[in-house]
N, CA, C and O atoms as CSV, one atom per row, in Angstrom:
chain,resi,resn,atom,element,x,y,z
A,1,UNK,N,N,5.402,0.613,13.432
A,1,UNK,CA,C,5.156,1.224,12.153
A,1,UNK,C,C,6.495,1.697,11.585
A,1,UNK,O,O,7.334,2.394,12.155
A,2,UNK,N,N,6.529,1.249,10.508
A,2,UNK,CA,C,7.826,1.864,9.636
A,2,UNK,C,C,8.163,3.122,9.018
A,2,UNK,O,O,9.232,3.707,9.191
A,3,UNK,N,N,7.264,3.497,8.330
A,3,UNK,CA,C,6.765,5.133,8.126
A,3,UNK,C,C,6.022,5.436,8.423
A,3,UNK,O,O,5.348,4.646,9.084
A,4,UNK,N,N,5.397,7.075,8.163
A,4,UNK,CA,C,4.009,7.607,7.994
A,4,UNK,C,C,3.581,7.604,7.303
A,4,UNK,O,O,4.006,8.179,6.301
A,5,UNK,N,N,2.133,6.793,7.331
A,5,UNK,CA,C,0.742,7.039,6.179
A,5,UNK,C,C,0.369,8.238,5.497
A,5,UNK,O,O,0.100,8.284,4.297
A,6,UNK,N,N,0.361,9.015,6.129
A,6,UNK,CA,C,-0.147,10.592,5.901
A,6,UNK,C,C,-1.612,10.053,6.528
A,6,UNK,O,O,-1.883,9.385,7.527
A,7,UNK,N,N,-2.474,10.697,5.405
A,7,UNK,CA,C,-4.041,10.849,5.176
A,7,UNK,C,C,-4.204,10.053,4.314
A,7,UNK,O,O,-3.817,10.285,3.169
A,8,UNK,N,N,-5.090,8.414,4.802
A,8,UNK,CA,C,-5.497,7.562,4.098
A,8,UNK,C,C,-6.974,7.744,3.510
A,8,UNK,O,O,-8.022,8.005,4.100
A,9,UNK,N,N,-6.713,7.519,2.141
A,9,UNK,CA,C,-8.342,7.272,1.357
A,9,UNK,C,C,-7.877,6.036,0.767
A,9,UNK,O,O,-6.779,5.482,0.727
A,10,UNK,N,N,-9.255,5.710,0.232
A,10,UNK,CA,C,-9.677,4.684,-1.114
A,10,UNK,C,C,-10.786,4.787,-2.053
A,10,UNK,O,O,-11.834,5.421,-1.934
A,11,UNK,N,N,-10.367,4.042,-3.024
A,11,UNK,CA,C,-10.754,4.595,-4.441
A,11,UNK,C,C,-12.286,3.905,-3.450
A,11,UNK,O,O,-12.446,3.382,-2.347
A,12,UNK,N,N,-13.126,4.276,-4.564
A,12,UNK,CA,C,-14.530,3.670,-4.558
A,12,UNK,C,C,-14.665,2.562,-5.078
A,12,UNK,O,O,-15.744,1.975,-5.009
A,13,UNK,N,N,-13.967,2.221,-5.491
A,13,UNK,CA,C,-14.319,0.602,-6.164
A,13,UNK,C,C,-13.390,-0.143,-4.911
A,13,UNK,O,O,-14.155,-0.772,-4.180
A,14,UNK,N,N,-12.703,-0.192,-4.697
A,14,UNK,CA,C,-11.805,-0.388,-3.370
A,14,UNK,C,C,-12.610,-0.792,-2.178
A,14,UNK,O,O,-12.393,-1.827,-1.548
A,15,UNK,N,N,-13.710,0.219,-1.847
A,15,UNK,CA,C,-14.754,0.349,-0.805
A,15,UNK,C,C,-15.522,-0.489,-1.349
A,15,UNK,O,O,-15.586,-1.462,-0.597
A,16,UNK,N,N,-16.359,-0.692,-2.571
A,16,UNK,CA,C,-17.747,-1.162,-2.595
A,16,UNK,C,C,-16.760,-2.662,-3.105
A,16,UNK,O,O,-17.416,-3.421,-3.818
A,17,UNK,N,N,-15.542,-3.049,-2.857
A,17,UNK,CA,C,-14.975,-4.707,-3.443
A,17,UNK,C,C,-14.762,-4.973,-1.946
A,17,UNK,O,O,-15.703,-5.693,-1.610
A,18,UNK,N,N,-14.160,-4.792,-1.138
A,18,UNK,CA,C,-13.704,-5.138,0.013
A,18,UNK,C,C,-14.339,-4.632,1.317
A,18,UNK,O,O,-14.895,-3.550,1.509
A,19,UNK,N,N,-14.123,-5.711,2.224
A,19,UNK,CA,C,-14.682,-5.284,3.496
A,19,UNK,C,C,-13.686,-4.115,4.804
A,19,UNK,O,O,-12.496,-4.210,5.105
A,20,UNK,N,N,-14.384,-3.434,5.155
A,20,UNK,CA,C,-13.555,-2.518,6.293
A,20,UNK,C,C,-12.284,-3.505,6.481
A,20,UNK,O,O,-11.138,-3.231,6.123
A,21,UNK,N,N,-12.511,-4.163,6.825
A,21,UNK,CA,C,-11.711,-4.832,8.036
A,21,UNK,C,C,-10.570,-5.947,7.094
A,21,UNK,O,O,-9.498,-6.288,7.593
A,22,UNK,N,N,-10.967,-6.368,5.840
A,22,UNK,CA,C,-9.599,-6.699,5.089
A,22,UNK,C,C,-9.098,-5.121,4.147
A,22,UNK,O,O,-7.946,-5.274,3.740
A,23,UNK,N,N,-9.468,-4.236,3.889
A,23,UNK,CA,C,-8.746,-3.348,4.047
A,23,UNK,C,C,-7.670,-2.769,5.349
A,23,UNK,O,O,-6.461,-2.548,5.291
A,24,UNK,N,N,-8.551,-2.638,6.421
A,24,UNK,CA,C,-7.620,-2.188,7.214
A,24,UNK,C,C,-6.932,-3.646,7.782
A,24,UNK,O,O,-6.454,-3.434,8.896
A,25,UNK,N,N,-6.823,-4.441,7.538
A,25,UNK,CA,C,-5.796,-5.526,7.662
A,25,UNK,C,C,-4.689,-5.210,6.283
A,25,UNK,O,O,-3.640,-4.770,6.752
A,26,UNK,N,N,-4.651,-5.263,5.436
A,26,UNK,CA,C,-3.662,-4.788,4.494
A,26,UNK,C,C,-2.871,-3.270,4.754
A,26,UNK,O,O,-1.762,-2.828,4.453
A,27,UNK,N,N,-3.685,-2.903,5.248
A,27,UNK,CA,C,-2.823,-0.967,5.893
A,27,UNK,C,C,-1.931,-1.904,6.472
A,27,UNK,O,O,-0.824,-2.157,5.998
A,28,UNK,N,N,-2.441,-2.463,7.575
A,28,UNK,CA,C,-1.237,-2.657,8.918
A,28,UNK,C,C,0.088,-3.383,7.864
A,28,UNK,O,O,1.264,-3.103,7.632
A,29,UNK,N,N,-0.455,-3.976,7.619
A,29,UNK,CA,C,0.531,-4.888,6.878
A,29,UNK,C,C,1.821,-4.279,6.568
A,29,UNK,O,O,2.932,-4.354,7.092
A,30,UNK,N,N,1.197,-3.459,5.244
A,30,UNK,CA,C,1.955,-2.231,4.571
A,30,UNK,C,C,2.206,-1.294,5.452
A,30,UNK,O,O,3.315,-0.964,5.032
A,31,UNK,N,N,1.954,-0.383,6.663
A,31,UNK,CA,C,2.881,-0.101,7.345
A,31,UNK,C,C,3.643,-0.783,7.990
A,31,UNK,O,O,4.506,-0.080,8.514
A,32,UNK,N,N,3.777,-2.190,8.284
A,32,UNK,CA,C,4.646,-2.875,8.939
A,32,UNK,C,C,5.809,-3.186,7.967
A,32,UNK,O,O,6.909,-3.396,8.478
A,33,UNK,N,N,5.714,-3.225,6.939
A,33,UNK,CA,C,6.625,-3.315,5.568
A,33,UNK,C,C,6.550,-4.077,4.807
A,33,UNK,O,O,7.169,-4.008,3.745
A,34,UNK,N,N,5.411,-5.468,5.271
A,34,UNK,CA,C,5.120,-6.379,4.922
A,34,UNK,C,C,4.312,-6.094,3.467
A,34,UNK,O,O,3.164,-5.656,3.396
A,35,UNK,N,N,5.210,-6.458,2.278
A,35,UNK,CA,C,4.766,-5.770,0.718
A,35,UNK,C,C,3.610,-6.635,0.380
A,35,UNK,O,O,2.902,-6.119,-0.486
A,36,UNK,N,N,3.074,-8.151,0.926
A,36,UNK,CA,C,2.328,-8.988,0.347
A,36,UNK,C,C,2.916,-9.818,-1.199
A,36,UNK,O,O,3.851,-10.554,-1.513
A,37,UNK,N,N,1.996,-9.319,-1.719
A,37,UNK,CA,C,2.317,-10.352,-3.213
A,37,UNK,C,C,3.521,-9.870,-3.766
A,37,UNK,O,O,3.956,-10.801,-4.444
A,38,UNK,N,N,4.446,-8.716,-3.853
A,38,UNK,CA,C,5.022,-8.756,-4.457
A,38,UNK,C,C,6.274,-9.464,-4.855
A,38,UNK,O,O,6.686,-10.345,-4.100
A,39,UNK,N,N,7.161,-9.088,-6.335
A,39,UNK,CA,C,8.312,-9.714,-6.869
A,39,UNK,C,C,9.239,-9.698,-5.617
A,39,UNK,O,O,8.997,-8.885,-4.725
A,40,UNK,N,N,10.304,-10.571,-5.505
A,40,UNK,CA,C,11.763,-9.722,-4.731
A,40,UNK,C,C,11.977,-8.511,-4.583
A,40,UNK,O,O,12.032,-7.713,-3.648
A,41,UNK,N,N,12.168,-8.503,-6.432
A,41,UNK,CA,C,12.646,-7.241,-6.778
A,41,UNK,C,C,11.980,-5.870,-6.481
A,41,UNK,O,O,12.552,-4.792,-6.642
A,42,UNK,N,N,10.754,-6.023,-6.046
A,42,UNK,CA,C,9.845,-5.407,-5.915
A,42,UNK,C,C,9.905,-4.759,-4.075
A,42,UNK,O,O,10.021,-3.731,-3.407
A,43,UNK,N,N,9.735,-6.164,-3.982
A,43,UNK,CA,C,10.227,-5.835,-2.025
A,43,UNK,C,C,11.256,-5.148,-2.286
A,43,UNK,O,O,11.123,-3.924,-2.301
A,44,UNK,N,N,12.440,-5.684,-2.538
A,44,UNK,CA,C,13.667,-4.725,-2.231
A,44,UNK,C,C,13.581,-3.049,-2.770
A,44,UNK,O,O,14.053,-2.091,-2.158
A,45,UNK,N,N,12.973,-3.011,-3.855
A,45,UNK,CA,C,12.915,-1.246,-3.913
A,45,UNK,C,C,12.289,-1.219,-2.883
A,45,UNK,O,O,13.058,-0.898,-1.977
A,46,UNK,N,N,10.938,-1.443,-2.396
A,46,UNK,CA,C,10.372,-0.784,-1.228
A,46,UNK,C,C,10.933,-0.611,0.048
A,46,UNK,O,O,10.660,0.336,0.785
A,47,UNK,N,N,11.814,-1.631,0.346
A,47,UNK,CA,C,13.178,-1.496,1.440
A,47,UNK,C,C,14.127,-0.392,1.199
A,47,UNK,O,O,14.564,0.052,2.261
A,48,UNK,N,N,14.524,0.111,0.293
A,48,UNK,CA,C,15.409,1.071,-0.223
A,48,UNK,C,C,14.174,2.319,-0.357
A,48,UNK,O,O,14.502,3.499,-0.228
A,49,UNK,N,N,13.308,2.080,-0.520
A,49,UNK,CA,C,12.101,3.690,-0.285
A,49,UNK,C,C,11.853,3.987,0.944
A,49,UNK,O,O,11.394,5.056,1.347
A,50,UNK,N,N,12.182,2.951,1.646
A,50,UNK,CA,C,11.935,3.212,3.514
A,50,UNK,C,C,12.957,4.214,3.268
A,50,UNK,O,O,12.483,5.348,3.197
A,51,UNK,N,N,14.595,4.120,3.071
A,51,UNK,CA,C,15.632,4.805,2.991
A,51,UNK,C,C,15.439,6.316,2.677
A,51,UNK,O,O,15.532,7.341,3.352
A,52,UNK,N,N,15.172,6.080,1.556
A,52,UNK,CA,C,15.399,7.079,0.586
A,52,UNK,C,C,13.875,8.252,0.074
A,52,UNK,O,O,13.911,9.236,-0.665
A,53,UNK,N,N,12.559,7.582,0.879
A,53,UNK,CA,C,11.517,8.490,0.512
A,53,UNK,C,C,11.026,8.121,-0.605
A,53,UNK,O,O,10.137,8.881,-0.986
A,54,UNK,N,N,11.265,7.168,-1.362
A,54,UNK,CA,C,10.670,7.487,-2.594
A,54,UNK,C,C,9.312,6.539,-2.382
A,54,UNK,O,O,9.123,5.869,-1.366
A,55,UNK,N,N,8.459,6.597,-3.447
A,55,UNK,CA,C,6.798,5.915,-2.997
A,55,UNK,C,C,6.568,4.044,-2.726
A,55,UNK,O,O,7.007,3.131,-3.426
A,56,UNK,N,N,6.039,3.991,-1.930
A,56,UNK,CA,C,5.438,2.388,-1.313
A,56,UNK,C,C,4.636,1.921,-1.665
A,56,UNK,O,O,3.579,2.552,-1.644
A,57,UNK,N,N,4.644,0.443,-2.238
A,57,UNK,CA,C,3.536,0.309,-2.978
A,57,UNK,C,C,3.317,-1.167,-2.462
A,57,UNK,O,O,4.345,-1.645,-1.981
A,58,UNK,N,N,2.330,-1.915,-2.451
A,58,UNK,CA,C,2.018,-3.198,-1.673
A,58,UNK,C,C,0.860,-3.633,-2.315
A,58,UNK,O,O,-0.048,-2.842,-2.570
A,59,UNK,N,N,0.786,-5.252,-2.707
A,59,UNK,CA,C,-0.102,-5.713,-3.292
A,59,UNK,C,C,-0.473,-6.629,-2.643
A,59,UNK,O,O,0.453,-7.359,-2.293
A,60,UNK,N,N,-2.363,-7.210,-2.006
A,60,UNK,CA,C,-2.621,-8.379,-1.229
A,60,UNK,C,C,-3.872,-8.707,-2.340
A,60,UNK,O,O,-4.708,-8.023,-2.929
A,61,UNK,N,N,-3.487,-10.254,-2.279
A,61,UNK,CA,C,-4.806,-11.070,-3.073
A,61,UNK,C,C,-6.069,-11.237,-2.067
A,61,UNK,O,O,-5.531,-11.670,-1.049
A,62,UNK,N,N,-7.287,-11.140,-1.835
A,62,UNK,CA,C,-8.040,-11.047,-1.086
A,62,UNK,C,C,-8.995,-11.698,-1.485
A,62,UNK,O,O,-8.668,-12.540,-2.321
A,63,UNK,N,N,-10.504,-11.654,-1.137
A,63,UNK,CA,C,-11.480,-12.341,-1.522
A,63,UNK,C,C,-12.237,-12.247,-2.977
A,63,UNK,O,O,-12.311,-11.314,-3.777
A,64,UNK,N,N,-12.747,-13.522,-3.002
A,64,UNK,CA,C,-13.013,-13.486,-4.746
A,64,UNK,C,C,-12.035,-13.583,-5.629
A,64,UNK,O,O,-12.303,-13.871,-6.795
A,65,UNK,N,N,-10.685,-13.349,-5.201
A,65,UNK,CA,C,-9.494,-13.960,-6.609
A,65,UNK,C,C,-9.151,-11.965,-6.434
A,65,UNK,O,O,-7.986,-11.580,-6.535
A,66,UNK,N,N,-10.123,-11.087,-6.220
A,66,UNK,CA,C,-9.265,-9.658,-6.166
A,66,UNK,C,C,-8.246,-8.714,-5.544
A,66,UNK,O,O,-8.293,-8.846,-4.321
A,67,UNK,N,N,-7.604,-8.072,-5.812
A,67,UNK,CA,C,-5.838,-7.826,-5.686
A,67,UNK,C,C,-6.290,-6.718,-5.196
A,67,UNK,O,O,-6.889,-6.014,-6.009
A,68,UNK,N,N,-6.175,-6.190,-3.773
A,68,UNK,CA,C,-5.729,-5.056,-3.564
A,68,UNK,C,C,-4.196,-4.309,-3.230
A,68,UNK,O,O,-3.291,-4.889,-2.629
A,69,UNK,N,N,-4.113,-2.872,-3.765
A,69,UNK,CA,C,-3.247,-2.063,-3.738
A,69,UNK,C,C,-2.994,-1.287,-2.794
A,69,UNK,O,O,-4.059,-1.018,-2.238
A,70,UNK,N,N,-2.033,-0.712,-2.249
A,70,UNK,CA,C,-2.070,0.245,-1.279
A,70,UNK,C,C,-1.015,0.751,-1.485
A,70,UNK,O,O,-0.018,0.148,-1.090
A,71,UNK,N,N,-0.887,1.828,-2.066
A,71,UNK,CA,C,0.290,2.891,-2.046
A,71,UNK,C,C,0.784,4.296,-1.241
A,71,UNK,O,O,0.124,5.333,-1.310
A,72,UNK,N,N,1.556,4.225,-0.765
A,72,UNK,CA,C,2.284,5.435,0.104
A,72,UNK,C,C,3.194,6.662,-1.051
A,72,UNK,O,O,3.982,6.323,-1.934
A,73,UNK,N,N,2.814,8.010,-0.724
A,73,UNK,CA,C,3.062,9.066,-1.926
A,73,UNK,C,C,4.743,8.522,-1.402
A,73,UNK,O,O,5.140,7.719,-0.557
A,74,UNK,N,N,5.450,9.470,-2.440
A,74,UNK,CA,C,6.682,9.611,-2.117
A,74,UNK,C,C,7.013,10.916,-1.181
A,74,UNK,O,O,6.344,11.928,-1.391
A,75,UNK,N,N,7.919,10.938,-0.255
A,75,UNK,CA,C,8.345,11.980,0.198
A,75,UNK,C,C,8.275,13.331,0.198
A,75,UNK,O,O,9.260,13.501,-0.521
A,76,UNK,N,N,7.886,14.468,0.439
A,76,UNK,CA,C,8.077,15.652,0.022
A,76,UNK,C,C,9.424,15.839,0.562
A,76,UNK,O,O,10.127,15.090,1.240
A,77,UNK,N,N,9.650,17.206,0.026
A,77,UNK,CA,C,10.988,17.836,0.369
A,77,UNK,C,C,11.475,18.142,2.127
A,77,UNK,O,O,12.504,18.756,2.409
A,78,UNK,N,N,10.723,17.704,2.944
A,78,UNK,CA,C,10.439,17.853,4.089
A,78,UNK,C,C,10.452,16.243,4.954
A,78,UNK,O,O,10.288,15.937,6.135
A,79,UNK,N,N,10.702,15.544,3.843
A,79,UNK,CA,C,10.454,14.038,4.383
A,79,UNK,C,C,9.231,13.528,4.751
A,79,UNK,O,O,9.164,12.341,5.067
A,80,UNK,N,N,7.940,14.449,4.766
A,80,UNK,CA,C,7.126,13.871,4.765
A,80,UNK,C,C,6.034,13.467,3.914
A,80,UNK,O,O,5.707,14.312,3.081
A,81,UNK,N,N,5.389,12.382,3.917
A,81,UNK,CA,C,4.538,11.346,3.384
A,81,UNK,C,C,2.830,11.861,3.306
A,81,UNK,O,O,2.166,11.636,4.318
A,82,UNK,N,N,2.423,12.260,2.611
A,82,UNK,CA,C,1.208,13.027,2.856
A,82,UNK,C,C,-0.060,12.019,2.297
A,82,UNK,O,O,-1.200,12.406,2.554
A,83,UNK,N,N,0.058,11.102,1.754
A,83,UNK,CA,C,-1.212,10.236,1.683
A,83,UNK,C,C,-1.261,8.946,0.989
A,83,UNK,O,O,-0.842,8.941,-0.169
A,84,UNK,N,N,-1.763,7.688,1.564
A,84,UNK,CA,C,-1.922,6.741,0.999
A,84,UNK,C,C,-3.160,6.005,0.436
A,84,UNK,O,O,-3.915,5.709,1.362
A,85,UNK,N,N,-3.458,5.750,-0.346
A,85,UNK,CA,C,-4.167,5.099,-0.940
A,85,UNK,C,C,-4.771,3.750,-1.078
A,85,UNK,O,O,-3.967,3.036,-1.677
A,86,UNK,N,N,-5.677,3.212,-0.821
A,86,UNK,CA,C,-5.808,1.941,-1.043
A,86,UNK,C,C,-7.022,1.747,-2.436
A,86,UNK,O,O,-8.046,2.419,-2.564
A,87,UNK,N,N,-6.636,0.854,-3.189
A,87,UNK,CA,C,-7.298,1.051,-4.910
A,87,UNK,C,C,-7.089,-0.562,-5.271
A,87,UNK,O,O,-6.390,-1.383,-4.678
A,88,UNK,N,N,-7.712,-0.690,-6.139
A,88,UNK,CA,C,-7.410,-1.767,-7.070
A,88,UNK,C,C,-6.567,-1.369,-8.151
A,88,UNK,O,O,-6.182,-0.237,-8.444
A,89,UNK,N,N,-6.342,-2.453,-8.692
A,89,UNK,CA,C,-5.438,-1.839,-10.012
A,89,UNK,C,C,-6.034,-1.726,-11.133
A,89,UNK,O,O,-5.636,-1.256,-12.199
A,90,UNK,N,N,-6.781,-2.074,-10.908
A,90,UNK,CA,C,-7.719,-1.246,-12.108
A,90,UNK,C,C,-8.113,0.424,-11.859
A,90,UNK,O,O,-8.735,1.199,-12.585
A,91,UNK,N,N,-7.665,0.564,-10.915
A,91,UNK,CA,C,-8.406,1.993,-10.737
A,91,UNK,C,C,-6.852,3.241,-10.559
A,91,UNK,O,O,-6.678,4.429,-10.288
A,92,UNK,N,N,-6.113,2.164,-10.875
A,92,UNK,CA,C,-4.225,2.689,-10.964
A,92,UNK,C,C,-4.297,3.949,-12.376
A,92,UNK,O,O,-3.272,4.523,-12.744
């Protein structure tokens, strides 16, 4: 694992689109650092937020053509990470 999750939730539309188990296949992912769909440019900030604390964000295409999200807060002043999210982007 690359960082800490904190305290994971998800939106409700998140839950009633996807199954347990391709959700928690996209966590691992995204704690492993593995961003999924995103730009380069996109990976590379999230490589530089490992660094620096600032927030993680990871996008996987999944079943039915729908995109899930999973975002990590940014840092507190303490360095730590207090909760991630898994949502669609519609629910961003």
């Amino acid at each position: 694992m690359k960082f800490q999750l904190g305290k994971v939730v998800a939106t409700s539309n998140a839950v009633n689109t996807f199954t347990h188990e391709e959700m928690l296949r996209c966590l691992v992912r995204h704690m492993n650092g593995d961003w999924g769909n995103l730009t380069k440019s996109d990976k590379r900030a999230n490589n530089q937020s490992l660094k620096y604390g600032s927030r993680l964000l990871s996008a996987y295409n999944l079943s039915h053509g729908r995109r899930l999200w999973v975002i990590t807060d940014a840092c507190d002043d303490k360095g730590v990470r207090h909760c991630t999210t898994l949502l669609l982007p519609e629910d961003y």
